[in-house]
Every structure is written in C-alpha cells, then in structure tokens.
Short mmCIF file of C-alpha atoms in Angstrom, two decimals:
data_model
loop_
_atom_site.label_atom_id
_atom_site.label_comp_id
_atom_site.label_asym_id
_atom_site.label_seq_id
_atom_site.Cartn_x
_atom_site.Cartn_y
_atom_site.Cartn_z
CA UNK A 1164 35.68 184.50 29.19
CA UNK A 1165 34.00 186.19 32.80
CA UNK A 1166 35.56 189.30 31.12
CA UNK A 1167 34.57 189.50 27.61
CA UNK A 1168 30.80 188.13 28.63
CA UNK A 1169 30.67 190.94 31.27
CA UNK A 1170 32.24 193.69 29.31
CA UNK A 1171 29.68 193.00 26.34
CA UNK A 1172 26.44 191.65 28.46
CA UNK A 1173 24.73 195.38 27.66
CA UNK A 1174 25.64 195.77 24.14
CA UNK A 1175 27.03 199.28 23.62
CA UNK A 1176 30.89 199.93 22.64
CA UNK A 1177 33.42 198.04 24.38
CA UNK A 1178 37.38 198.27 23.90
CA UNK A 1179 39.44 195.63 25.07
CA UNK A 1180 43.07 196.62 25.76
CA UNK A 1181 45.63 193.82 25.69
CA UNK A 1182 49.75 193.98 26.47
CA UNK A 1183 51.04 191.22 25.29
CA UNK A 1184 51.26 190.60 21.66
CA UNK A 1185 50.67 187.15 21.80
CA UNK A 1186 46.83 188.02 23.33
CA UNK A 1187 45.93 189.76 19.87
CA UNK A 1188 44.47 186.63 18.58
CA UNK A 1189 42.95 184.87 22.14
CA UNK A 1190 41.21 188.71 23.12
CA UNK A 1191 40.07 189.16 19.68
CA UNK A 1192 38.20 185.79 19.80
CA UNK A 1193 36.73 185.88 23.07
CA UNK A 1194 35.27 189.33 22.88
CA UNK A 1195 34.32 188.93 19.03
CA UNK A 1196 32.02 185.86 20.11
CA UNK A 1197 30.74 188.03 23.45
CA UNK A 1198 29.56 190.54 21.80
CA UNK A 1199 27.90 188.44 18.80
CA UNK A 1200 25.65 187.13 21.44
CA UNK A 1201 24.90 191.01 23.11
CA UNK A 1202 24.83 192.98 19.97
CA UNK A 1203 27.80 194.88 21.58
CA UNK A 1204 31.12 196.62 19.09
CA UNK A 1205 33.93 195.61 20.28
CA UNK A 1206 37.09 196.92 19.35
CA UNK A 1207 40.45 195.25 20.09
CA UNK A 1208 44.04 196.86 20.61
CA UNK A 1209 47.82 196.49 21.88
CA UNK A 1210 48.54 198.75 24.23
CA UNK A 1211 51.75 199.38 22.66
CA UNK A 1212 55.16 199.28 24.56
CA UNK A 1213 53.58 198.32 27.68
CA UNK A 1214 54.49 194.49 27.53
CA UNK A 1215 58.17 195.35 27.30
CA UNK A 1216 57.99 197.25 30.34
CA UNK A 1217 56.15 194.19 32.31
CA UNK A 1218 58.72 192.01 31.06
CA UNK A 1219 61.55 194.11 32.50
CA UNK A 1220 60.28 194.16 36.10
CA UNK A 1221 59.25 198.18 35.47
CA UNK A 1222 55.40 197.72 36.70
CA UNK A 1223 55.03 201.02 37.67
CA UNK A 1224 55.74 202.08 33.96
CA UNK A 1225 53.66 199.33 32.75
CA UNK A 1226 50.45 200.42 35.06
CA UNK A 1227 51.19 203.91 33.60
CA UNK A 1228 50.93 203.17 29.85
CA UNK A 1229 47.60 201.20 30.47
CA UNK A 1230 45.94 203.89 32.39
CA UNK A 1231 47.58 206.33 29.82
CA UNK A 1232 45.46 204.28 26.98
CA UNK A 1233 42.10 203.92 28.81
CA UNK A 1234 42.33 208.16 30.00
CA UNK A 1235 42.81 208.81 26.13
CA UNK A 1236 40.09 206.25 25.37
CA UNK A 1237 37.16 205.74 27.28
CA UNK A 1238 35.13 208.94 26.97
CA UNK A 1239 34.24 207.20 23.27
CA UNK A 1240 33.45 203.68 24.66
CA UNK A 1241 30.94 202.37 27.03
CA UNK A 1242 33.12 199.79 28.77
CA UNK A 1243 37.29 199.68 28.33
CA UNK A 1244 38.48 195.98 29.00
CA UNK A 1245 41.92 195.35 30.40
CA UNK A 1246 42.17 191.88 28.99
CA UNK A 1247 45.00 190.70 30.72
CA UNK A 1248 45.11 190.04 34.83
CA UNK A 1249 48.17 192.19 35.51
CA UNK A 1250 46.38 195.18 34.02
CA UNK A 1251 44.24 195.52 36.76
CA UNK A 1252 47.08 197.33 38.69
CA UNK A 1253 46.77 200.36 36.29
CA UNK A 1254 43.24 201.15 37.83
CA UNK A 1255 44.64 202.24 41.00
CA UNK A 1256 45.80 205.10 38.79
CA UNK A 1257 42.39 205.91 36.10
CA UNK A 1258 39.88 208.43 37.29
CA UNK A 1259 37.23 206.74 39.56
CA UNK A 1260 34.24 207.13 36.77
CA UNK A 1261 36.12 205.15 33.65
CA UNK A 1262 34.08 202.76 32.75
CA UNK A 1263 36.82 199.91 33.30
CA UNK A 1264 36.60 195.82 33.85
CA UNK A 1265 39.26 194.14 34.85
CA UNK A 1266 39.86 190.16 34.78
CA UNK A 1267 39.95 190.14 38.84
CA UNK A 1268 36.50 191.81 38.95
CA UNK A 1269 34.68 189.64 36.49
CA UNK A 1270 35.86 186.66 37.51
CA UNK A 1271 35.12 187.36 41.45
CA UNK A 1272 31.77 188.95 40.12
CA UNK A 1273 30.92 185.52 38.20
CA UNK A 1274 31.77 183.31 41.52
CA UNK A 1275 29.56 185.89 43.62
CA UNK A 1276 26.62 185.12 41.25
CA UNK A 1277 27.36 181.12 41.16
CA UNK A 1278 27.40 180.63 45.09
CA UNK A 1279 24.41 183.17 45.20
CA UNK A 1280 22.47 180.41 43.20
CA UNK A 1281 23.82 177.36 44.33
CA UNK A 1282 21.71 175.48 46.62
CA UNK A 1283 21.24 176.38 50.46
CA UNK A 1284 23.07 179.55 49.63
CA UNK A 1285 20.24 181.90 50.90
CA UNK A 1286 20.48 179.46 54.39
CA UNK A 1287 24.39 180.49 54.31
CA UNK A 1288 25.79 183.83 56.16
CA UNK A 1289 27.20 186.38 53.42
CA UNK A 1290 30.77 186.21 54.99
CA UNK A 1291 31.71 189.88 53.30
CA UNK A 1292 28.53 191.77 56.26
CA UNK A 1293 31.24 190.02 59.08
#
C-alpha cells in the first residue's frame, strides 16, 4: 500500500509494473483505489517473461527485462511503479532521472515520516547525520 499511495499522492500518470502473474489482480486493486483518492491514471501491466526468469535463479535476466520495460516506458508516465520488492534490483540498471518507486523506498520513506511524527522524535538524534 506505501507504494501505490506514494506513486499516486500527486495525481499525474502512474504505471505500475508487476512480474508475477498472480500480482495482476492485488496491484490492480491497490493502485486503482490510490489513485481514486489523488485523481492520478494509473495503468497496470505484466512485465512479461520476467517472472520465469526470477523463478529460475537468472536475476540478472530478470533485473534486465524490468529495466528494459520502464526505459521503453517512462518518458510517457509521471511515476513507473515496480510493484513487486525484488524489482527494485533492476534500478541499479535504469537511467538515474526515471521517474521510478520501488517497494523498498516507499516503505522506508513511510517509516521516516512515522518516527518523524511520533512523539519526542524532534528530542531524538537523526541516527542517518552519524
């Protein structure tokens, strides 16, 4: 859900690549009910023969096919989604100014936000200046 709300929280155009076929339906409902609430398009798809590759130990291959899909995609979207946490190792491999979230970064963002507002927080040391 970090993803989806953070993908969609400025409206605009937002794909959300998935791997596994069995995500079609869980991706397409998360992001379809983030976006009602942002007024963002969102627009859901397989990346296809990646999952095969995952599930045959060939990551590299796997990474490739994802960043393959957001390099063709992202110059006509706002924000590309990797909906799944083992897409995140395909960024390593995108150009630096794709507009990509993965599920590590909105879930780490999220818990960043929640300790920054829980109380005595501002009388804590921010352990990532050390």
């Amino acid at each position: 859900a970090a993803l989806a709300l953070s993908s969609t929280s400025n409206g605009g155009r937002v794909l959300a690549l998935y791997a596994a076929p069995s995500s079609e339906g869980p991706t397409a409902r998360l992001f379809q009910a983030a976006a009602e609430k942002a007024s963002a398009q969102v627009e859901c798809r397989m990346v296809e023969g990646a999952w095969a590759h995952f599930l045959e130990g060939r990551h590299d291959a796997y990474a490739a096919l994802i960043a393959q899909a957001v390099m063709s995609e992202y110059a006509r979207f706002d924000i590309v989604a990797l909906a799944q946490t083992s897409m995140a190792a395909a960024v390593a491999r995108l150009d630096p100014l794709a507009p990509v979230r993965t599920v590590p970064d909105a879930v780490m963002s999220r818990l960043d936000a929640l300790f920054k507002d829980a109380p005595g927080a501002a009388d804590q040391p921010d352990a990532r200046r050390n």
